[in-house]
mmCIF file of C-alpha atoms and ligand atoms in Angstrom:
data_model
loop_
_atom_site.group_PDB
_atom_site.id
_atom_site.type_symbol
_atom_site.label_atom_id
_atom_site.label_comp_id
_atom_site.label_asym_id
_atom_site.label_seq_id
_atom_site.Cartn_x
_atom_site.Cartn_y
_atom_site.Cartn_z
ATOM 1 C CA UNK A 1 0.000 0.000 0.000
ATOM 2 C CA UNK A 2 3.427 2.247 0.710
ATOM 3 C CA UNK A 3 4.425 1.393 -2.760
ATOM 4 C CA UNK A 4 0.873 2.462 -4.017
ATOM 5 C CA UNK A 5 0.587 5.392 -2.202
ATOM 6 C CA UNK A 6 4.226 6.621 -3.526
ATOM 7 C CA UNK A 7 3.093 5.808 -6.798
ATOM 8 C CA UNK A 8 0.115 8.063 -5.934
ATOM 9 C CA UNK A 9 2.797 11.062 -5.399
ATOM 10 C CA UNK A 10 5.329 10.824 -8.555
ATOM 11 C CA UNK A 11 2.345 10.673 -11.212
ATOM 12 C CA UNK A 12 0.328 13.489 -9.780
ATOM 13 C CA UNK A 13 3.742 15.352 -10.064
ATOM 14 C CA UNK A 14 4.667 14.423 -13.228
ATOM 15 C CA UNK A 15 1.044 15.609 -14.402
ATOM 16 C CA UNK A 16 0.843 18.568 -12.201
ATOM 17 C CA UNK A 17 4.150 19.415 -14.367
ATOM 18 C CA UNK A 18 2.596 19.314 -17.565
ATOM 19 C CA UNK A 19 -0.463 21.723 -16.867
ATOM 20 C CA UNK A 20 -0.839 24.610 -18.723
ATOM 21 C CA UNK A 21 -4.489 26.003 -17.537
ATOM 22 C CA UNK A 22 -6.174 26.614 -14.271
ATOM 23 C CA UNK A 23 -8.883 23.883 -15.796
ATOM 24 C CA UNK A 24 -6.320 21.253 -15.879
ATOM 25 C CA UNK A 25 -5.209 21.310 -12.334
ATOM 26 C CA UNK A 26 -8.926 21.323 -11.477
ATOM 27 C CA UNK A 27 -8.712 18.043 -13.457
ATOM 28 C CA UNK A 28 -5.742 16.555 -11.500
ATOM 29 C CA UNK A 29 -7.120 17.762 -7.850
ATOM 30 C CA UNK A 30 -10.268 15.874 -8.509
ATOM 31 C CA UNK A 31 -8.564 12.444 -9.838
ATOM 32 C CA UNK A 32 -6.331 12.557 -7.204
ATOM 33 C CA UNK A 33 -8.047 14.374 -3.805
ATOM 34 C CA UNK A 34 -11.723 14.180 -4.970
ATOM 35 C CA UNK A 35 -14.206 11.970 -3.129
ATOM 36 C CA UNK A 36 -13.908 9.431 -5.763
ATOM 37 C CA UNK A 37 -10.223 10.074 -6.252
ATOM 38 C CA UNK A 38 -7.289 7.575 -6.483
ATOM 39 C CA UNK A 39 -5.962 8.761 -2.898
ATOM 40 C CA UNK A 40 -9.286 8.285 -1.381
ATOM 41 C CA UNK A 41 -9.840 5.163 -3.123
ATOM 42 C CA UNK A 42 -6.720 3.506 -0.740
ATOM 43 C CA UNK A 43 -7.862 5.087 2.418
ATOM 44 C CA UNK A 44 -11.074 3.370 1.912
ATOM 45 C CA UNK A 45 -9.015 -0.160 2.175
ATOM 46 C CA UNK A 46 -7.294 1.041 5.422
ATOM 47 C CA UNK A 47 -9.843 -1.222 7.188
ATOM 48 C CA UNK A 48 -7.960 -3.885 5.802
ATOM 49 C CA UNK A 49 -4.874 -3.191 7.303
ATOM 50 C CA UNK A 50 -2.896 -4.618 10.845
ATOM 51 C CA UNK A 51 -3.140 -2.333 14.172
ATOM 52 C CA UNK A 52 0.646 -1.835 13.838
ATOM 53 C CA UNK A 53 0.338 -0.721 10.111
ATOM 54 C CA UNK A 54 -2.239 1.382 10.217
ATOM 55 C CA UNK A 55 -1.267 4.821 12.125
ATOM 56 C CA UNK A 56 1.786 4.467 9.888
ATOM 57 C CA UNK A 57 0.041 4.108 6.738
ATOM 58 C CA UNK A 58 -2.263 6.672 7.760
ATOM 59 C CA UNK A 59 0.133 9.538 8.311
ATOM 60 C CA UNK A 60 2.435 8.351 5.045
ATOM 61 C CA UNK A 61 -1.359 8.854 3.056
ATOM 62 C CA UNK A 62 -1.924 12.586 5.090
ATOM 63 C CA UNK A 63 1.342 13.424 3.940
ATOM 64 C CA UNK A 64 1.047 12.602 0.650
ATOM 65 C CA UNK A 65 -2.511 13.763 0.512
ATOM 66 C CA UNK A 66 -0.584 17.391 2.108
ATOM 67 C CA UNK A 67 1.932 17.342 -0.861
ATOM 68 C CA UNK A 68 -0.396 16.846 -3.555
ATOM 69 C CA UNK A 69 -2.390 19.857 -1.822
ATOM 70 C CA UNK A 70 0.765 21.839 -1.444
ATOM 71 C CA UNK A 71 2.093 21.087 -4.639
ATOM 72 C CA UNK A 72 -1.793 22.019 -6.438
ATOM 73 C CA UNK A 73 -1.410 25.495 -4.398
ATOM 74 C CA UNK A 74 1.904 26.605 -6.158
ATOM 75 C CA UNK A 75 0.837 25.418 -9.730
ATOM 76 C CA UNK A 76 -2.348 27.534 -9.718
ATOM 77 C CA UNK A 77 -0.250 30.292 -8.615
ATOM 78 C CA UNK A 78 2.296 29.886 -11.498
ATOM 79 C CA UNK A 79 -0.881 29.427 -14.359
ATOM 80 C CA UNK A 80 -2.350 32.258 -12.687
ATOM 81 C CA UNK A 81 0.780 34.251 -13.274
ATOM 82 C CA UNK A 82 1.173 33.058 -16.628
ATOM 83 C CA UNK A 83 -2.131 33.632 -17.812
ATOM 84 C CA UNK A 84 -2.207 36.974 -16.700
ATOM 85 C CA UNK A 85 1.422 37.390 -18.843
ATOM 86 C CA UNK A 86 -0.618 36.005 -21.665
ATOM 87 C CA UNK A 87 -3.380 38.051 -21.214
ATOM 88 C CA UNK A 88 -1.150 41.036 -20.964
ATOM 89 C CA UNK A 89 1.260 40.987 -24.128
ATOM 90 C CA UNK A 90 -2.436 39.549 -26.103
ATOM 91 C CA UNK A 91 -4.175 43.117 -25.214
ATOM 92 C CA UNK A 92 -1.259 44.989 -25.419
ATOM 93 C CA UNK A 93 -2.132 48.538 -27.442
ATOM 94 C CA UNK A 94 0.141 49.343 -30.250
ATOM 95 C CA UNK A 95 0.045 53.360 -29.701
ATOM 96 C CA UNK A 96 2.471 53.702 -32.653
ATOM 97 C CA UNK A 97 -0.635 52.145 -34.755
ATOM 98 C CA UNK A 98 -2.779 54.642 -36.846
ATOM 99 C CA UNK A 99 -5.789 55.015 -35.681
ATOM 100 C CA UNK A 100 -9.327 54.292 -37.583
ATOM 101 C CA UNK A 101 -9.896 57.242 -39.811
ATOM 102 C CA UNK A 102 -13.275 59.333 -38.179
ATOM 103 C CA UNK A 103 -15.287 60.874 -40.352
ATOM 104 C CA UNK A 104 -15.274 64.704 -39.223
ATOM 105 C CA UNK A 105 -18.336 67.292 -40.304
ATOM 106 C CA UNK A 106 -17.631 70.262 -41.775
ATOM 107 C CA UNK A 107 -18.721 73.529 -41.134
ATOM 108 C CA UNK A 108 -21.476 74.760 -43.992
ATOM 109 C CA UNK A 109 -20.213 77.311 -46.189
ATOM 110 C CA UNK A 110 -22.744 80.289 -44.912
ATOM 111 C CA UNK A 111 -21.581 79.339 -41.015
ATOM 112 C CA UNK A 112 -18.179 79.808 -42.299
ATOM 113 C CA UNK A 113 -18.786 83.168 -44.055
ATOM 114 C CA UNK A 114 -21.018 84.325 -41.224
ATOM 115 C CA UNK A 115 -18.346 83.552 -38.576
ATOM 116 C CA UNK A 116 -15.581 85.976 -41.061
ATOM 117 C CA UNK A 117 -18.275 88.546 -41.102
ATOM 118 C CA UNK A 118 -19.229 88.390 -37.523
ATOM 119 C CA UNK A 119 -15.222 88.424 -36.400
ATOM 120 C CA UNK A 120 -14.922 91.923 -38.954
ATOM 121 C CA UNK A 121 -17.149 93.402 -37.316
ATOM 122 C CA UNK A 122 -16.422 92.793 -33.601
ATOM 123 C CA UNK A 123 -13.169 93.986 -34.636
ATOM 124 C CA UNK A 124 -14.765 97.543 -35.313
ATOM 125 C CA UNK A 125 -16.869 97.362 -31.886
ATOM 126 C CA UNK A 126 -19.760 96.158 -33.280
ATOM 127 C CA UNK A 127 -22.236 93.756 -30.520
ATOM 128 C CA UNK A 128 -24.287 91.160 -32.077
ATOM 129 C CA UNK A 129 -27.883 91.382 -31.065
ATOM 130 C CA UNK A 130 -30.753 88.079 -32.240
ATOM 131 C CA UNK A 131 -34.259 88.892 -32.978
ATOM 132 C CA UNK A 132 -37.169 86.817 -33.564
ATOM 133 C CA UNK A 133 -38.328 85.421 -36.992
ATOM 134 C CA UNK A 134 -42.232 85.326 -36.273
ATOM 135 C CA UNK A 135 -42.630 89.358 -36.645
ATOM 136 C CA UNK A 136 -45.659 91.843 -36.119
ATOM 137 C CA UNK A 137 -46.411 94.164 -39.474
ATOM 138 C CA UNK A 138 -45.247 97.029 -36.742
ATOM 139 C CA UNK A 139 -41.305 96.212 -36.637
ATOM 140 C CA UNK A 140 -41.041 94.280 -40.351
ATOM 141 C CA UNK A 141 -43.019 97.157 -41.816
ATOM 142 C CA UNK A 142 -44.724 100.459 -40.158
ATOM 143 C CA UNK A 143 -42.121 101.408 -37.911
ATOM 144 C CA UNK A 144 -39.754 101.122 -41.287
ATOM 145 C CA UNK A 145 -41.055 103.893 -42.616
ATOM 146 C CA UNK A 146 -43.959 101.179 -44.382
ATOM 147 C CA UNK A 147 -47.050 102.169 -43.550
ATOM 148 C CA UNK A 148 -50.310 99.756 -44.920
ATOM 149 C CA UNK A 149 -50.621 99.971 -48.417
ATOM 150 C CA UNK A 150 -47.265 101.606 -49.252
ATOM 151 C CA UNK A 151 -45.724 100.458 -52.862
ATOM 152 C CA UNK A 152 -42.542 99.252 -50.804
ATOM 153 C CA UNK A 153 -44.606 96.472 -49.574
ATOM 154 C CA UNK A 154 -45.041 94.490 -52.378
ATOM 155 C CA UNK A 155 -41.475 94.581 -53.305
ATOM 156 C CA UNK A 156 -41.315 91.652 -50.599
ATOM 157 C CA UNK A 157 -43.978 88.374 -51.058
ATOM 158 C CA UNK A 158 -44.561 87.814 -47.555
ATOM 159 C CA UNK A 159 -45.670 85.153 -45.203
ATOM 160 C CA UNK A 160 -48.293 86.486 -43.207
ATOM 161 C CA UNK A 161 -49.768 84.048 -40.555
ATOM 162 C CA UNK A 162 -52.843 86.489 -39.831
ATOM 163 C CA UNK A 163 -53.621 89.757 -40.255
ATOM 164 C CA UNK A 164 -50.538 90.949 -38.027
ATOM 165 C CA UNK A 165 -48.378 88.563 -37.704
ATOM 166 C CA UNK A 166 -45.848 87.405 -40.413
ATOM 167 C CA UNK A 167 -42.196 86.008 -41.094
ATOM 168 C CA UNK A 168 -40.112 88.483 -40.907
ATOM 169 C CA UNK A 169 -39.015 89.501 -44.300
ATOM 170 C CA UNK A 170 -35.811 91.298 -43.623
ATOM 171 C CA UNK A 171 -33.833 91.901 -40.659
ATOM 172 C CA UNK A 172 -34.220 95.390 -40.566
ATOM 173 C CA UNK A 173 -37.156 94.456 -37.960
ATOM 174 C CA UNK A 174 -33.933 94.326 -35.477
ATOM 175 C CA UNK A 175 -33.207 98.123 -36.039
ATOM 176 C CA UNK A 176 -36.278 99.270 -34.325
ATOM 177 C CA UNK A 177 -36.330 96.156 -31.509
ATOM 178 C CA UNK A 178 -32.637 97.525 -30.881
ATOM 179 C CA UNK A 179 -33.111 101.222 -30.887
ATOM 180 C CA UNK A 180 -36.349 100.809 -28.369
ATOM 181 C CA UNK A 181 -34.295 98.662 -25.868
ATOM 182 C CA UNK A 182 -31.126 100.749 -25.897
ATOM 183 C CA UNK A 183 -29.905 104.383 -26.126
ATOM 184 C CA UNK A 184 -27.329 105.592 -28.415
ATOM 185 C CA UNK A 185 -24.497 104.886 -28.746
ATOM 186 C CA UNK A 186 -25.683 101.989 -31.084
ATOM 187 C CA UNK A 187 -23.242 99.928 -33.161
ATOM 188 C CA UNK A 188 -24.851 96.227 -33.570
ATOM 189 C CA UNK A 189 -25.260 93.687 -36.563
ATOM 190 C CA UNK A 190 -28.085 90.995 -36.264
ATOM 191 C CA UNK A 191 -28.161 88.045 -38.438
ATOM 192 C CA UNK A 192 -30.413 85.742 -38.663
ATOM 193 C CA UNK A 193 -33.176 83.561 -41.251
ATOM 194 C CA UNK A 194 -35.424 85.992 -43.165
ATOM 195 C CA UNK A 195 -38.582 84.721 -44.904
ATOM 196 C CA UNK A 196 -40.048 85.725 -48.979
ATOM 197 C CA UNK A 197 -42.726 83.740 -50.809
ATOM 198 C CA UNK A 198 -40.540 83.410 -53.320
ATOM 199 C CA UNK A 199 -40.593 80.386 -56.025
ATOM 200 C CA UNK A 200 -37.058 78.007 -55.667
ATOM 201 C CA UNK A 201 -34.370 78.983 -58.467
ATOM 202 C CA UNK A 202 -30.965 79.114 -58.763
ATOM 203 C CA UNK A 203 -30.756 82.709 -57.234
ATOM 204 C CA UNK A 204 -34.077 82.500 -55.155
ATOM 205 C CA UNK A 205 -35.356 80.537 -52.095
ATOM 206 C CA UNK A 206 -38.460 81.073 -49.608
ATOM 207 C CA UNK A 207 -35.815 81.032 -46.684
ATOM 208 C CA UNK A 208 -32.681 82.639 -47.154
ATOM 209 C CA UNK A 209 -29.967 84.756 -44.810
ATOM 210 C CA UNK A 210 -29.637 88.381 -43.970
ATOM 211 C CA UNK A 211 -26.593 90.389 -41.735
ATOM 212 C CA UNK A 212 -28.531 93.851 -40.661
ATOM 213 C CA UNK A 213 -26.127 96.869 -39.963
ATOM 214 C CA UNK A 214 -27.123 99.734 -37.321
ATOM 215 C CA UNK A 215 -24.612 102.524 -35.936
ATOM 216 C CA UNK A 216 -26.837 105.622 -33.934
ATOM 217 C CA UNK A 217 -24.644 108.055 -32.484
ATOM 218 C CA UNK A 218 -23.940 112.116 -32.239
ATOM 219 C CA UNK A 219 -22.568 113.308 -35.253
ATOM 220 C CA UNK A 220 -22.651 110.009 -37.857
ATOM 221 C CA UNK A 221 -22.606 110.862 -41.578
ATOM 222 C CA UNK A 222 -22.169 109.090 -45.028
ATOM 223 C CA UNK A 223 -18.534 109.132 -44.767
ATOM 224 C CA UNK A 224 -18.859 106.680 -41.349
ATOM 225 C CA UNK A 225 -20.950 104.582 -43.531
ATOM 226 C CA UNK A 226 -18.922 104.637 -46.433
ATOM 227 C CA UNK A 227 -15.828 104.072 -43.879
ATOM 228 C CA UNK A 228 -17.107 101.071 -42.403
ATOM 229 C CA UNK A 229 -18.764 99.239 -45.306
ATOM 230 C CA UNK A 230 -15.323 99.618 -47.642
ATOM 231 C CA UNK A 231 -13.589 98.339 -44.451
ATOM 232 C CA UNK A 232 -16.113 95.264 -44.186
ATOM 233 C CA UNK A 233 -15.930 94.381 -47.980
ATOM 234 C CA UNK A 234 -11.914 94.621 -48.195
ATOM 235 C CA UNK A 235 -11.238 92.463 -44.620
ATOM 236 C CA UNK A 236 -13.747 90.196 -47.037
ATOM 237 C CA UNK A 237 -12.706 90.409 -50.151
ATOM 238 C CA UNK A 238 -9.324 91.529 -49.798
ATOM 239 C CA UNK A 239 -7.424 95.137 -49.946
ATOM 240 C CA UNK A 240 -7.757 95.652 -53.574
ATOM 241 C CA UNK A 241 -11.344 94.860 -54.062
ATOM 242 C CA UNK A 242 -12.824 97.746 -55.731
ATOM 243 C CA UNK A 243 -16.520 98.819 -54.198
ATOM 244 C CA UNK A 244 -18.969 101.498 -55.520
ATOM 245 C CA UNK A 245 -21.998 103.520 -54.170
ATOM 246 C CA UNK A 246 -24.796 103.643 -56.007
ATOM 247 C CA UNK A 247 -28.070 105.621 -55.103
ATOM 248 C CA UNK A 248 -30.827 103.998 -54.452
ATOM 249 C CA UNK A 249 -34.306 104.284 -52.355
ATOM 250 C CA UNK A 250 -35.205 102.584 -49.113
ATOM 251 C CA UNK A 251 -37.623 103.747 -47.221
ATOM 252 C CA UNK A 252 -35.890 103.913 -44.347
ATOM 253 C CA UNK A 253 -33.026 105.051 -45.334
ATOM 254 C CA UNK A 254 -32.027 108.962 -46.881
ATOM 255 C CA UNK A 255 -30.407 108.899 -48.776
ATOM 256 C CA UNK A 256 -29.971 104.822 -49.584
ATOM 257 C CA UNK A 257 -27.362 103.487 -51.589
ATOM 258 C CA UNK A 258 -26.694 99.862 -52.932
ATOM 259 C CA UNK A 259 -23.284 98.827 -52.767
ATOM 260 C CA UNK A 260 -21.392 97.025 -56.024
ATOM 261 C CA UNK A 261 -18.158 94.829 -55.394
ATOM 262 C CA UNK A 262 -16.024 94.805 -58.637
ATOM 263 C CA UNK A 263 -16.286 91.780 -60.120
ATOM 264 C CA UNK A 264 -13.270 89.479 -59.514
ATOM 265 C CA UNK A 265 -13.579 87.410 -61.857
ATOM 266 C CA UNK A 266 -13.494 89.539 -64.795
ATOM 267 C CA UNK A 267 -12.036 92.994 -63.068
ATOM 268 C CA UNK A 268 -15.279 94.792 -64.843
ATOM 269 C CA UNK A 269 -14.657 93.891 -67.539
ATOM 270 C CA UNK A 270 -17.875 91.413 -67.804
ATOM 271 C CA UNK A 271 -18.173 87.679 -67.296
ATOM 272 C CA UNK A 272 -20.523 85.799 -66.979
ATOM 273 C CA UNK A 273 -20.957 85.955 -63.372
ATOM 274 C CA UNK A 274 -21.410 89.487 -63.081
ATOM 275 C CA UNK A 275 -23.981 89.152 -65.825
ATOM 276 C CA UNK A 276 -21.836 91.171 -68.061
ATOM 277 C CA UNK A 277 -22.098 94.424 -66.002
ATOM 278 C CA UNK A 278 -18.506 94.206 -64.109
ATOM 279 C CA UNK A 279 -20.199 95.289 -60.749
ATOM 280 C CA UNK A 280 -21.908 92.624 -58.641
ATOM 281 C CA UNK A 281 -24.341 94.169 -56.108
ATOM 282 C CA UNK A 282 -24.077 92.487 -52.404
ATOM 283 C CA UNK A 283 -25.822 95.326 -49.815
ATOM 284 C CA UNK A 284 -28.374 97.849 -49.435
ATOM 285 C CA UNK A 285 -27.514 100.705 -47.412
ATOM 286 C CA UNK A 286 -28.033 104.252 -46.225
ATOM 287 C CA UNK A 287 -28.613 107.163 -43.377
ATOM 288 C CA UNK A 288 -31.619 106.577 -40.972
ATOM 289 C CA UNK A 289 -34.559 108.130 -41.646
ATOM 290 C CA UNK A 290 -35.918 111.043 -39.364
ATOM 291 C CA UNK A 291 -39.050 108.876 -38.977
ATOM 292 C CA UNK A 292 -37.267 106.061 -37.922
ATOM 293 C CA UNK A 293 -35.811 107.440 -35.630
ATOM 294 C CA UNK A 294 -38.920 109.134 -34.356
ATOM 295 C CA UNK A 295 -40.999 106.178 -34.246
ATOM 296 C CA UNK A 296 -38.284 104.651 -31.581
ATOM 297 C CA UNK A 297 -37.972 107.810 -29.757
ATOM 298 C CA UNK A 298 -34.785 109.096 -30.632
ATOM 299 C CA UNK A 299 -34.543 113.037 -31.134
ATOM 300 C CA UNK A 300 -33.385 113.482 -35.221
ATOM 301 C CA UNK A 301 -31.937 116.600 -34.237
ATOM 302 C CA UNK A 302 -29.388 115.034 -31.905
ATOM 303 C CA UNK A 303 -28.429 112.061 -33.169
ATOM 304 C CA UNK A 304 -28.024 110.540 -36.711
ATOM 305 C CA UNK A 305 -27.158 106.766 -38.024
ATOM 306 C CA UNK A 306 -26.497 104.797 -40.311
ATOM 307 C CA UNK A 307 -28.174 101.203 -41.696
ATOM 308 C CA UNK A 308 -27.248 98.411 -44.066
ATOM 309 C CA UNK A 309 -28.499 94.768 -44.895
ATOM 310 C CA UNK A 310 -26.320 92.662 -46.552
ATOM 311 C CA UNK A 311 -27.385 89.203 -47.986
ATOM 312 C CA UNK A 312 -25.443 86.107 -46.356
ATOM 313 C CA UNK A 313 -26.221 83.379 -49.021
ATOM 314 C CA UNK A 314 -24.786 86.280 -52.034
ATOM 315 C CA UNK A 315 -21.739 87.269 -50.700
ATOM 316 C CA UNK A 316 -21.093 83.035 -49.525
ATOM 317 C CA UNK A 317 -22.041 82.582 -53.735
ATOM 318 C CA UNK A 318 -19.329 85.396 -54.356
ATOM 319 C CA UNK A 319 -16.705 84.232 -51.969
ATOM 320 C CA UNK A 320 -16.658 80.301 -53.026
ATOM 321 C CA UNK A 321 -17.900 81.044 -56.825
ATOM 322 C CA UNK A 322 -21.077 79.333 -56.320
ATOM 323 C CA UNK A 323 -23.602 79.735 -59.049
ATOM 324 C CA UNK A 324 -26.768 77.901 -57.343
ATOM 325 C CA UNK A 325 -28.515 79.521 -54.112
ATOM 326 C CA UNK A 326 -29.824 75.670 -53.601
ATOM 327 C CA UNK A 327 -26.870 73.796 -53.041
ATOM 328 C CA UNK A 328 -26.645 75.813 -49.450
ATOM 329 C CA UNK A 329 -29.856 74.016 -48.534
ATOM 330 C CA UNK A 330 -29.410 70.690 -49.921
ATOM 331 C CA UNK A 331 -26.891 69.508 -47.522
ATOM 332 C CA UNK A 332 -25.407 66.993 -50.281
ATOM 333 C CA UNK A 333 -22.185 65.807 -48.310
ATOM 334 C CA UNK A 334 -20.323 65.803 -51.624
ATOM 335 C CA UNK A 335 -21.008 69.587 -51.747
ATOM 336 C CA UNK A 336 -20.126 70.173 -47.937
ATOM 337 C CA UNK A 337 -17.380 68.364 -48.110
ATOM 338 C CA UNK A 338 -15.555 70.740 -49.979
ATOM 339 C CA UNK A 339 -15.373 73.691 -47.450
HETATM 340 N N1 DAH B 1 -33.916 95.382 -45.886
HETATM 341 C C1 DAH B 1 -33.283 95.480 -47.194
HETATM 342 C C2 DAH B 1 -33.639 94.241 -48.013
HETATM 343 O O1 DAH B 1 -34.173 93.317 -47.470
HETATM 344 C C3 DAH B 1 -31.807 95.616 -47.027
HETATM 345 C C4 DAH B 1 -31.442 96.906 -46.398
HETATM 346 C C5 DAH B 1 -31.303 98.038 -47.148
HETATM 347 C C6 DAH B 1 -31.266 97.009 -45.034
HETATM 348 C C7 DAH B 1 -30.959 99.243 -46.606
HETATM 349 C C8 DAH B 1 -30.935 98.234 -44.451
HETATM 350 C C9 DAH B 1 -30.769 99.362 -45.257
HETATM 351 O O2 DAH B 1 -30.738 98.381 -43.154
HETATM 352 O O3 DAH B 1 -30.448 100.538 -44.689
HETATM 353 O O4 DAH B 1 -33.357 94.215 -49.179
#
């Protein structure tokens, strides 16, 4: 039984030495310690055994039964170990790898052009003030110097939700919601959607993008406007852009002017982008009107400004050389992906 139980010991070490997972000591503890296992299996014949061999036999079996343990202890240890060195070097990151290519948005043209315009003038000491799109006829028309029934009106198909109420049509609405709130000095731009019933072409759509200018202070004239706008268009356009002043009526404006950007492609010479004219108009403009003024009590006498609304989507067209207004609105990722 000695010779068995010895027998017992070198096998379950010579196994134990060829494990290689925690599974496979599991395998060797229960062949060899388990209820049914070999070990147990000879202790169950101790019965069998003399008086005098017995306590001997008994304590060589718990000593081998100890070794086995002991031995079972160390070997998980080592596979634990291992497998964690294995598990290490297998998840190991690369960081010298390049990484999966993301697909990043991009910015839409008019944000971009909008975000240039709004940095020019912040740079002059201009605030930017929001206003609301959903108008009364008061700000979009009356207190413009549009009272019901005046010609100016119809100039501008607009979206009226009653009798009162509309989309605003321009952003000029902002000049009076500004010059109510605040007293002068005034020197804001306001941006923003702006609404016409218009049919979709390539140079027309129902919902389209409009920067208003206002500056109300002591002693403003034409040359302030003329100052500021030629200093807008060249941070745009660039120092030699050539600009011209053009009269014109607003009704809000006296005088009103529309302002012409020589035409870079052709230098005004005429292309077909500039329709053959060599200008290419981009802003209306002009001095406050007395009534204007009134209508937001402000004294005429005492204080004079200036206005202008440029058009977002025609000076983006101009700056990229885009020759269809739709493309802005179709969000075709082949399109946006070029800015
Ligand atoms: N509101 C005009 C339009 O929608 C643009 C404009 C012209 C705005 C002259 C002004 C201005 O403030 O003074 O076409």
């Amino acid at each position: 039984m000695k010779k068995q139980l010895e027998n017992i010991r070198i096998s379950a070490e010579h196994e134990l030495s060829k494990v290689k997972s925690q599974k496979d000591i599991e395998n060797i503890r229960i062949k060899y310690l388990g209820k049914k296992g070999e070990l147990t299996n000879i202790l169950k014949q101790m019965g069998k055994l003399s008086n005098e061999e017995r306590p001997i036999i008994g304590q060589f079996a718990n000593e081998i039964r100890d070794f086995i343990a002991k031995s079972i202890d160390t070997n998980i240890k080592k596979i634990k170990e291992l497998e964690l060195d294995i598990r290490l070097s297998s998840e190991k990151i690369d960081v010298t790898l390049p990484s999966k290519r993301r697909h990043l948005g991009h910015r839409h043209p008019l944000t971009i052009v909008l975000d240039e315009v709004k940095e020019i003038f912040i740079g002059m000491g201009f605030n930017i003030v929001n206003g609301p799109e959903v108008e009364n006829d008061y700000y979009n028309f009356e207190a413009l110097n549009m009272p019901k029934h005046h010609p100016a009106r119809d100039t501008q198909d607009t979206f009226y939700i009653n009798e009162n109420t509309l989309l605003r049509t321009q952003t000029s609405c902002v000049q009076i919601r500004t010059m109510e709130k605040s007293n002068p000095p005034i020197r804001i731009i306001s941006p923003g959607r702006v609404y016409r019933s218009d049919a979709v072409d390539a140079t027309h759509s129902p919902l389209f993008h409009q920067i208003e200018g206002l500056v109300v202070d002591k002693g403003i004239t034409f040359s302030d406007l003329k100052g500021t706008l030629e200093t807008f268009i060249q941070a745009l356009y660039g120092k030699d852009s050539v600009v011209r002043f053009r009269p014109h009526h607003f009704p809000y404006t006296e005088p009103s002017a529309e302002v012409d950007v020589q035409c870079f492609s052709c230098h005004g010479k005429g292309c077909r982008l500039c329709k053959n004219e060599g200008w290419i108009e981009i802003l209306g403009c002009g001095m406050v009107h007395p009534t204007v003024l009134k209508n937001c009590d402000i004294d005429p006498e005492v204080y004079s400004g200036f206005a202008f609304g440029v058009g977002l989507e025609r000076i983006a067209m101009r700056r990229y050389n885009i020759d269809d207004m739709r493309l802005f609105y179709e969000n075709d990722v082949r399109f946006l992906n070029q800015f």
